[in-house]
Coordinates of C-alpha atoms and ligand atoms in Angstrom, one line a residue:
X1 CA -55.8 -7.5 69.1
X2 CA -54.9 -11.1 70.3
X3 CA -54.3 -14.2 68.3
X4 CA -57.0 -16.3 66.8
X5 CA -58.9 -19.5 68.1
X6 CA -61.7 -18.8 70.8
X7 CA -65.1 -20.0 70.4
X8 CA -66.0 -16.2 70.4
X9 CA -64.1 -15.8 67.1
X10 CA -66.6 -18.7 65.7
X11 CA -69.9 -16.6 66.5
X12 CA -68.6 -13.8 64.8
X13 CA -67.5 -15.4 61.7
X14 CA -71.2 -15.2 60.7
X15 CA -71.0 -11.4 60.2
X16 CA -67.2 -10.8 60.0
X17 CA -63.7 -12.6 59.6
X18 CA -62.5 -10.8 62.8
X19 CA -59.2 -11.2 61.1
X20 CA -57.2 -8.1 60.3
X21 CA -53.9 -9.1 58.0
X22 CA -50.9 -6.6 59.3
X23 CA -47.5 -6.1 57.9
X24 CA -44.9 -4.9 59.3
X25 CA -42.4 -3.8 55.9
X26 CA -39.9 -3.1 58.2
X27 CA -39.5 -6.1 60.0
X28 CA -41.1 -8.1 57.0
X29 CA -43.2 -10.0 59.6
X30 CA -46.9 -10.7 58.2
X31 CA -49.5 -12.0 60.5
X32 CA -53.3 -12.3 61.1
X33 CA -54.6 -10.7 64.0
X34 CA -58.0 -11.3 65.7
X35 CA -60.1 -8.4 66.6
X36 CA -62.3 -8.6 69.9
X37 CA -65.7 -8.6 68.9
X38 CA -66.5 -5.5 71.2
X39 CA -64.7 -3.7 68.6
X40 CA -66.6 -5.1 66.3
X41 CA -69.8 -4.5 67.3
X42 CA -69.0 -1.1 68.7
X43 CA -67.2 0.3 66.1
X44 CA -68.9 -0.3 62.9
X45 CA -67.5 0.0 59.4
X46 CA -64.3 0.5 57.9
X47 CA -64.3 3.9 59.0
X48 CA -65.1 2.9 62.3
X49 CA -63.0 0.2 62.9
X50 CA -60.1 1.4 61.4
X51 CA -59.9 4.5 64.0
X52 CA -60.4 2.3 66.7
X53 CA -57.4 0.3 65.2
X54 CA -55.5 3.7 65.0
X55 CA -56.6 4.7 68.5
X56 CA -54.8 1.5 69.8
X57 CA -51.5 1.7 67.8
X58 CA -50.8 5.5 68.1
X59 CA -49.5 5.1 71.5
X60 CA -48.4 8.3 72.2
X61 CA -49.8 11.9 70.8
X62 CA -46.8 13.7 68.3
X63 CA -46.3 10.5 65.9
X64 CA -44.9 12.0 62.7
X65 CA -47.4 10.7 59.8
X66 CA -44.4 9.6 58.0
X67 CA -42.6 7.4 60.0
X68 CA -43.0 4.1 59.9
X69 CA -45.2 3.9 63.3
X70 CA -48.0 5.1 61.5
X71 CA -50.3 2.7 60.5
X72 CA -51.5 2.6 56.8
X73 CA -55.2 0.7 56.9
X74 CA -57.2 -0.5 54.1
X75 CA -61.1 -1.2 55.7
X76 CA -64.0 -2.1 53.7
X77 CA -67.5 -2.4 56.0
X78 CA -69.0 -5.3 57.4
X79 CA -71.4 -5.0 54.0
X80 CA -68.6 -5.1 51.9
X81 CA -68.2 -8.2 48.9
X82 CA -72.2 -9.2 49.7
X83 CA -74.5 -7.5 47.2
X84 CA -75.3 -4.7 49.3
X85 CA -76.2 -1.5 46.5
X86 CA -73.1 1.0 47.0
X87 CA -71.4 -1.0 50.1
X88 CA -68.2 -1.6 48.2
X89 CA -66.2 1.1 49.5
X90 CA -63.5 0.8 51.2
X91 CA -62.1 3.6 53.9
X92 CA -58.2 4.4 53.9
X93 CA -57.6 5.1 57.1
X94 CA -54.6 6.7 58.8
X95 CA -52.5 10.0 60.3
X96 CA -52.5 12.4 57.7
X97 CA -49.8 14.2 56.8
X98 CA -51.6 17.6 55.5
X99 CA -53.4 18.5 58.8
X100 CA -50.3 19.6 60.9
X101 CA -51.2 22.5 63.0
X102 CA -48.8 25.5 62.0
X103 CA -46.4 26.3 64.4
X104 CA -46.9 23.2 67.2
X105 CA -45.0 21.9 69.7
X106 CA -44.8 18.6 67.5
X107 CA -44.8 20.3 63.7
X108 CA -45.9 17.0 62.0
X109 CA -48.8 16.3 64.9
X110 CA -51.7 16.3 63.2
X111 CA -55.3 14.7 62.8
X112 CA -56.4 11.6 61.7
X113 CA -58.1 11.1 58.2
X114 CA -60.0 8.5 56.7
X115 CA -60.9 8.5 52.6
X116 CA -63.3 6.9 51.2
X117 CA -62.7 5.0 47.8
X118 CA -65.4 2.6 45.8
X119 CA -64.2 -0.2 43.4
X120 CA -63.7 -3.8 44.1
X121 CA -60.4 -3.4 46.2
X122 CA -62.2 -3.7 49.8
X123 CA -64.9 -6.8 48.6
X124 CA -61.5 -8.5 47.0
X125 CA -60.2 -8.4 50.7
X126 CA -62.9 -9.9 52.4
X127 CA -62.9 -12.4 49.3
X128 CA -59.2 -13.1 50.5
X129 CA -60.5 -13.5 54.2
X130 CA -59.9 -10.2 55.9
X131 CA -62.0 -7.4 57.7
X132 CA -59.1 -5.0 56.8
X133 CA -55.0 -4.8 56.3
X134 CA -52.7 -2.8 58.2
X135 CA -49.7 -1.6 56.9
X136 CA -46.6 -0.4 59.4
X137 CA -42.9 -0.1 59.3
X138 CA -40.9 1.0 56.2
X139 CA -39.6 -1.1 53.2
X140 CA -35.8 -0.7 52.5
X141 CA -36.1 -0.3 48.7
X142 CA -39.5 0.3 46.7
X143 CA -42.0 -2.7 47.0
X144 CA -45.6 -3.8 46.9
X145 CA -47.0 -6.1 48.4
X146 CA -49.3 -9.6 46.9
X147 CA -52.0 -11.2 48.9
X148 CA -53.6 -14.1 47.2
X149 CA -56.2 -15.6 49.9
X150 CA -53.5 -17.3 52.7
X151 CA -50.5 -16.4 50.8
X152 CA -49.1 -13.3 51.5
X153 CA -45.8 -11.8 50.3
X154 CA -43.9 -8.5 50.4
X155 CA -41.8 -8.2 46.8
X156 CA -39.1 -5.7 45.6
X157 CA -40.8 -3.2 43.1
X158 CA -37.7 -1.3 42.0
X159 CA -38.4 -1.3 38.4
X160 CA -41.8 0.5 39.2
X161 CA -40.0 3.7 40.0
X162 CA -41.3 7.0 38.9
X163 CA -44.1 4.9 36.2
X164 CA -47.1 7.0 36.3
X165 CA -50.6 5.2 37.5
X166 CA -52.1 4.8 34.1
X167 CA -48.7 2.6 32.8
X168 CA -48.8 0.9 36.4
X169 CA -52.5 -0.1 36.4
X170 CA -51.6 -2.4 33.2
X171 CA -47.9 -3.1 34.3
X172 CA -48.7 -4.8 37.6
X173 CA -50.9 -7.1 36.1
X174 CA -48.7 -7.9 33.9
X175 CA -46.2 -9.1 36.2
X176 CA -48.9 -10.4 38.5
X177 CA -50.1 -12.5 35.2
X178 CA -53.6 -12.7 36.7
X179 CA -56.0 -10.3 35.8
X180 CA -58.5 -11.0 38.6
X181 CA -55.8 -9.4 41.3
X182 CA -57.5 -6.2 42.4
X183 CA -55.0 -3.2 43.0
X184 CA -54.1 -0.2 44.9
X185 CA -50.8 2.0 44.4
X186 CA -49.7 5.4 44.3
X187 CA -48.3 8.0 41.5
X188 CA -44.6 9.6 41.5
X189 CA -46.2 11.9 43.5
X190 CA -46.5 10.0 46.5
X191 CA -43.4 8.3 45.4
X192 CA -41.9 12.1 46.5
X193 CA -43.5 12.2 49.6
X194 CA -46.0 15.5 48.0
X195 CA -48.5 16.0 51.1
X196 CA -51.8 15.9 48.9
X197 CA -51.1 12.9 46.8
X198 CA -53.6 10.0 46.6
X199 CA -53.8 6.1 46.4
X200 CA -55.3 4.9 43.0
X201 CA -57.4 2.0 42.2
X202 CA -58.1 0.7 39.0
X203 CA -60.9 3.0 36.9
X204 CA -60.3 6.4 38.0
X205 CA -61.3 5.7 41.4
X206 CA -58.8 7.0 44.7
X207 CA -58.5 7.9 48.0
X208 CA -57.5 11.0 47.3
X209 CA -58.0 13.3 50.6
X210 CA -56.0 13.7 53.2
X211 CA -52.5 12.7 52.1
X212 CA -53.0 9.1 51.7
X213 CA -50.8 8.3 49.1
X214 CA -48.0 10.5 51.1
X215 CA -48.5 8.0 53.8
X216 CA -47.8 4.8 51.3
X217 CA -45.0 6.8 49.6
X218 CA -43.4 7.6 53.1
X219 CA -43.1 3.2 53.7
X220 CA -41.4 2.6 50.2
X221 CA -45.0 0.5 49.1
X222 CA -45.6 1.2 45.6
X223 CA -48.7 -1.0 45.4
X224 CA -50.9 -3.8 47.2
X225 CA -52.7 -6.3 45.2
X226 CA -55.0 -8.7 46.2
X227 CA -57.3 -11.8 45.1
X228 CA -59.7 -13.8 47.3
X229 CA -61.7 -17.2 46.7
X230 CA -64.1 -17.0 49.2
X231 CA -67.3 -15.2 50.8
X232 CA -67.9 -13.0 53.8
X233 CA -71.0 -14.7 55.7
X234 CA -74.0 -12.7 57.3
X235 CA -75.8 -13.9 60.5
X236 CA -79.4 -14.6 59.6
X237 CA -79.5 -15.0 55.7
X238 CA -83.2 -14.4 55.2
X239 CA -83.4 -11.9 56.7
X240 CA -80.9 -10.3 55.0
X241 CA -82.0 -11.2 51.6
X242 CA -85.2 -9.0 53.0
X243 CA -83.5 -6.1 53.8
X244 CA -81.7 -6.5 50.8
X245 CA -84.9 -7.0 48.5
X246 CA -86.4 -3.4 50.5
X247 CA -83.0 -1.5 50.0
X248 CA -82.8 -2.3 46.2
X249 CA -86.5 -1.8 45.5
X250 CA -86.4 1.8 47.4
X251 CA -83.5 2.6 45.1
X252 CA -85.3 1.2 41.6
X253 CA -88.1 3.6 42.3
X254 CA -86.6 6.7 43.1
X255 CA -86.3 9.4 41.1
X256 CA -83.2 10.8 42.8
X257 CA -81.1 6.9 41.7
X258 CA -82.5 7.5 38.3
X259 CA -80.9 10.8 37.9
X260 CA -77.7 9.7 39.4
X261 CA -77.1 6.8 37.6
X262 CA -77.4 8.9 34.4
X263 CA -75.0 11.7 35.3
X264 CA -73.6 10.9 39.0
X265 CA -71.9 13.4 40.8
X266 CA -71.6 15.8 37.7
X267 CA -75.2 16.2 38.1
X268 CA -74.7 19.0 40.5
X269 CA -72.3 21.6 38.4
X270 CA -75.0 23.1 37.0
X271 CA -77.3 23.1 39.7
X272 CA -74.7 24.2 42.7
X273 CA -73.5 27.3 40.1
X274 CA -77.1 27.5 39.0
X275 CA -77.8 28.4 43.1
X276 CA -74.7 30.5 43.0
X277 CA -72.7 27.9 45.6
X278 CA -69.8 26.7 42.9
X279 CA -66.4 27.2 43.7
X280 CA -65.5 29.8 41.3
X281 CA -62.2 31.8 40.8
X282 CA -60.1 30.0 43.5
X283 CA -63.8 30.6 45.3
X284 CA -64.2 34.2 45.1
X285 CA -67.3 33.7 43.3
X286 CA -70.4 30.9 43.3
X287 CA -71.7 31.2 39.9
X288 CA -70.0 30.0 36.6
X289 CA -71.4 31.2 33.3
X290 CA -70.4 28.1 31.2
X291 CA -71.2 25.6 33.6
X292 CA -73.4 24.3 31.0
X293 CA -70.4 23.6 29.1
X294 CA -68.7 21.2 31.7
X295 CA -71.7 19.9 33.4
X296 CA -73.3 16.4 33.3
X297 CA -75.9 17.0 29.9
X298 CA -73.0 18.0 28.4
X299 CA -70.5 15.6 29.0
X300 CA -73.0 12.7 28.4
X301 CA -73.5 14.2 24.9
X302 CA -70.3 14.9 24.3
X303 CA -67.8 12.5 26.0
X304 CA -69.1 9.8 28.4
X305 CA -68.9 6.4 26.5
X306 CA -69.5 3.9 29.0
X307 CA -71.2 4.0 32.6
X308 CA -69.0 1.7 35.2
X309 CA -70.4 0.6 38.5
X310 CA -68.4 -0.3 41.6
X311 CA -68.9 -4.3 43.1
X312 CA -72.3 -5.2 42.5
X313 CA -74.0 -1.8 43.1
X314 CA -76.9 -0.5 40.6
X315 CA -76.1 2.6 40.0
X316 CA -73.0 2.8 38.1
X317 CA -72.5 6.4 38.4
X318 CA -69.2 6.3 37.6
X319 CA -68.7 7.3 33.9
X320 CA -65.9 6.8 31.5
X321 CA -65.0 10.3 29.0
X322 CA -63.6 10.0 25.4
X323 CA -62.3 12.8 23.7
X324 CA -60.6 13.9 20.0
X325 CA -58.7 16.4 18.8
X326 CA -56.4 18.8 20.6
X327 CA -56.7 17.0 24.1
X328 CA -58.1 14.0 22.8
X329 CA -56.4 10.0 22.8
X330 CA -57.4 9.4 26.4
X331 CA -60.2 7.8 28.1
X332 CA -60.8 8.5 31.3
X333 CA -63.1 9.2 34.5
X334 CA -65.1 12.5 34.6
X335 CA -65.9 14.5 35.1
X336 CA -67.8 14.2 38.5
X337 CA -68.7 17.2 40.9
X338 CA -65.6 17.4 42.6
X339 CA -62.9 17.3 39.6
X340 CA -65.7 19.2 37.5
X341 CA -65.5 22.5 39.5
X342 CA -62.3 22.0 40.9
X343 CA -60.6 21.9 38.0
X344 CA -63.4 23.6 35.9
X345 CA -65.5 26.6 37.3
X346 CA -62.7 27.6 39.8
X347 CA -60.2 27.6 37.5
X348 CA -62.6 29.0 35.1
X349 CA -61.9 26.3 32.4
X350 CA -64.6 25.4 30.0
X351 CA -63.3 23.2 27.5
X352 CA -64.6 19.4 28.0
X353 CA -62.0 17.6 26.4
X354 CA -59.4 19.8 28.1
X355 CA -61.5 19.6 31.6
X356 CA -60.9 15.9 30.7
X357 CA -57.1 15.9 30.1
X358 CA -56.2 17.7 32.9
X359 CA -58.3 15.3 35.5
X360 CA -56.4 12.1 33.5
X361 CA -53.0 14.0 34.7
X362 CA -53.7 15.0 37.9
X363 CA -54.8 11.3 38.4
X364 CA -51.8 10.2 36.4
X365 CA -49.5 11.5 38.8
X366 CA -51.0 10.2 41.7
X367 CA -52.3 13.7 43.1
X368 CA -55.5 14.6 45.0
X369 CA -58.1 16.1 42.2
X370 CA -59.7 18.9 45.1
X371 CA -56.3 20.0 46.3
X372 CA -54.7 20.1 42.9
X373 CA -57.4 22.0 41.8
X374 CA -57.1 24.4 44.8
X375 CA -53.7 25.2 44.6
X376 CA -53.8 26.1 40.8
X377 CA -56.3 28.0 41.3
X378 CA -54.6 30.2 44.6
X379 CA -51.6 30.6 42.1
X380 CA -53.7 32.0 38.9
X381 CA -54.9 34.2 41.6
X382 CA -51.8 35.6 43.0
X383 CA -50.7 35.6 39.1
X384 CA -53.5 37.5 38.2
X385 CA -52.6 39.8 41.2
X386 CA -48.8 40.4 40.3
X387 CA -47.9 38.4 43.8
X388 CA -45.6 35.9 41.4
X389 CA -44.5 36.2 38.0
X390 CA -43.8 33.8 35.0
X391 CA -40.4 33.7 37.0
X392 CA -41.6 32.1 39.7
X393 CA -43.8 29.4 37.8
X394 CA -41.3 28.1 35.8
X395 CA -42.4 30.3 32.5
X396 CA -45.6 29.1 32.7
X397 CA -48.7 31.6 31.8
X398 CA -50.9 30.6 34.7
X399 CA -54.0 32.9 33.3
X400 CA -57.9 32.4 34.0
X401 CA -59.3 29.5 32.2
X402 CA -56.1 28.2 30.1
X403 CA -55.9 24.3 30.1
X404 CA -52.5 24.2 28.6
X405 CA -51.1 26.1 31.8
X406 CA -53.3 24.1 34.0
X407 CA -51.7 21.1 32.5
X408 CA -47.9 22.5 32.6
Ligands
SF4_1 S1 -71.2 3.1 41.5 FE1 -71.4 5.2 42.4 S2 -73.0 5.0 43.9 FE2 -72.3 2.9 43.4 S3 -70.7 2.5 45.0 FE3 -69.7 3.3 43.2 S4 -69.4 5.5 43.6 FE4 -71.0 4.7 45.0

C-alpha cells in the first residue's frame, strides 16, 4: 500500500475509494492508505481483499493471532452501500486464534479466517469513505475507536468493562449521542481472550467464527463505531441500474426468495432433520423428533414479531423472537439454522422460548452460537457418559434437553 494522489487512484474512484483507514492502537497513529488497483481488480471482495491485505502484513509464518502484529480487518465488497440485494455484508478478516495446529513447532501458528457478518456496519464504512479498516497494535487500557467520515479518533473505554453486548449496543450510543453511528464490539468474552468469542453488531447479527472477537479482545478495542455522509460510486451507472433491475426481478419471482424471506435460515431445521442430516446429540444422530417444535412454522406462529432486513436488501430474512412466561422479557434474533440446531436438536432442546433465551445469552456474552453450542453439547455427552460429574461442572446438571443447564 503507498500513499494517495496518482491519477490511477482517480480511475478507480468510480468503482472503489482505494482507501483503506489503518490504526495502529499501539502507536495511536491513524492513517489512510491507498491500495494498488491490481489488488483491486484481482482480488475481489472483502474476503478477497482483505487476505491479500493479510498476505502482505504477516511477514513471516508463526505470528501469534494475539499479538498485536496481527491485523484485525473490517471489508465490505465493492457492492457494498449501493442497493445491491444482500451485498451488505461485511467480511472480518484476520489470523484466527482457534485453528492452531496441536502440537507445532509455533503452538499459536494457525490459519487464516474470514467471517462473514450482514447489517449496515460495512455500507456505513464506505459511506465514511473507505474500502475497509485495519486494525494493528494493542491499546494500553480498554478503548474503541470513533470514525465519523475524516475524523478519526481512538478513545479510552474503561468504563465499558465486563458490560455485556445487549447493555453496550444502547450504552455506546449513548455516549456517541448520535444514533446514526453504526457499531461493532465484543462481549466479556472476548474481553477474556475466550478463543470462540465473536464481534457483535447491532440486531443479533456477528462475526461469530473463527475467534474474531478473541482477536479484538487480544488489542484492548472494545468497540468501532462509525458514520459516513457520502456514496461509493460505480463505473458505468446504467449499466448498473440494468444489472440491478435483472438481479432484483430474478429474486421477486423466485420461489426459493419467497420462502426465505418468510422463515430465512430456520427454514431448513425441519427439512435437514426431516432428511436425517441435523446435528443431533452432540451429532451422534441426524434426525430430531421435535424439530417441528423449534423450526421456522413454529417460530413464526409462536415468536417472530418483526422481519429485519440488512442495508437495502429485499429479503429481510432476519427475524426478531418475543417470548412470555418462564424464559420470556427478551426480544431477540432467532432462531435461524445455525443457532436452531446448535443449540436446539443437538442439544436436544425443544422449548421455543427457552431455544430463544439461551441464543440471547450466548449472544450476550459475546460468544460464537455454533461453537457454544458444540461444546455444551460434547459435555452433556461425556456427562451422560460418567466422563465428568456435577463436580467438575460447577453443580450444574448438564442432562439432554435441559435449558436451564444450557443456560448455567
Ligand atoms: S437480510 Fe438476509 S439475505 Fe439479506 S443480506 Fe441480510 S442475511 Fe443476507
Amino acid at each position: 500500500m503507498g500513499r494517495l494522489g496518482s491519477e490511477e487512484q482517480n480511475e478507480q474512484k468510480a468503482r472503489y475509494h482505494s482507501i483503506i483507514l489503518n490504526v495502529d492502537l499501539s502507536t495511536g497513529k491513524i492513517e489512510k492508505l491507498a491500495v494498488p488497483s491490481e489488488d483491486l481488480d484481482k482480488f475481489v471482495g472483502g474476503q478477497g481483499l482483505g487476505m491479500k491485505i493479510l498476505w502482505d502484513r504477516l511477514k513471516k509464518p508463526g505470528v501469534d493471532p494475539l499479538s498485536p502484529e496481527n491485523p484485525l480487518m473490517f471489508m465490505p465488497g465493492p457492492f457494498s452501500g449501493l442497493p445491491v440485494p444482500s451485498s451488505s455484508r461485511t467480511c472480518v478478516v484476520t489470523k484466527s486464534p482457534i485453528t492452531s495446529p496441536v502440537k507445532s513447532a509455533y503452538p499459536h501458528a494457525s490459519t487464516v479466517s474470514y467471517s462473514n457478518m450482514g447489517g449496515f456496519f460495512g455500507p456505513e464504512i464506505r459511506f465514511a469513505g473507505y474500502d475497509g479498516i485495519v486494525v494493528t497494535g494493542k491499546a494500553k487500557e480498554l478503548s474503541y475507536l470513533v470514525i465519523d467520515d475524516d475524523k478519526v479518533e481512538i478513545r479510552e473505554g474503561k468504563k465499558f468493562k465486563g458490560m455485556r453486548t445487549d447493555a453496550f449496543d444502547k450504552a455506546i450510543l449513548t455516549e456517541l449521542g448520535d444514533r446514526r453511528f453504526k457499531t461493532v464490539y465484543i462481549g466479556p468474552a472476548g474481553e477474556n481472550l475466550v478463543p470462540y468469542s465473536s464481534i457483535l453488531h447491532t440486531a443479533g447479527r456477528a462475526a461469530g467464527r473463527g475467534g474474531m472477537g478473541c482477536v479484538m479482545g487480544s488489542k484492548n478495542l472494545k468497540a468501532i463505531a462509525v458514520k459516513g455522509s457520502g456514496q461509493p460510486g460505480v463505473a458505468d451507472h446504467t449499466r448498473f441500474l440494468a444489472a440491478l433491475e435483472k438481479a432484483r426481478s430474478a429474486l421477486y419471482g423466485s420461489a426459493y426468495a419467497k420462502s426465505w424471506a418468510e422463515q430465512g435460515t430456520a427454514r431448513a431445521i425441519v427439512a435437514n432433520s426431516n432428511a436425517g442430516t441435523e446435528a443431533v446429540r452432540n451429532y451422534r444422530e441426524g434426525t430430531f423428533l421435535e424439530a417441528h417444535k423449534i423450526g421456522g412454522d413454529a417460530a413464526r406462529r409462536d415468536i417472530w414479531v418483526k422481519d429485519i432486513a440488512c442495508y437495502c436488501c429485499p429479503l429481510a430474512c432476519k427475524k426478531s423472537g418475543m417470548t412470555k412466561g418462564k424464559y420470556g422479557g427478551i426480544v431477540h434474533d432467532g432462531p435461524e439454522y445455525e443457532t436452531g440446531v446448535m443449540l436446539g436438536s443437538n442439544l436436544l432442546i425443544s422449548d421455543m422460548p427457552g431455544l430463544l433465551k439461551a441464543i440471547y445469552t450466548i449472544d450476550d456474552l459475546g460468544l460464537d452460537q455454533i461453537s457454544t453450542g458444540n461444546v455444551i453439547g460434547f459435555l452433556m455427552e461425556a456427562y451422560e457418559k460418567g466422563l465428568i460429574d456435577r463436580g467438575f461442572l460447577d453443580g450444574i446438571d448438564l442432562k439432554w434437553g435441559s435449558v436451564d443447564a444450557t443456560l448455567q
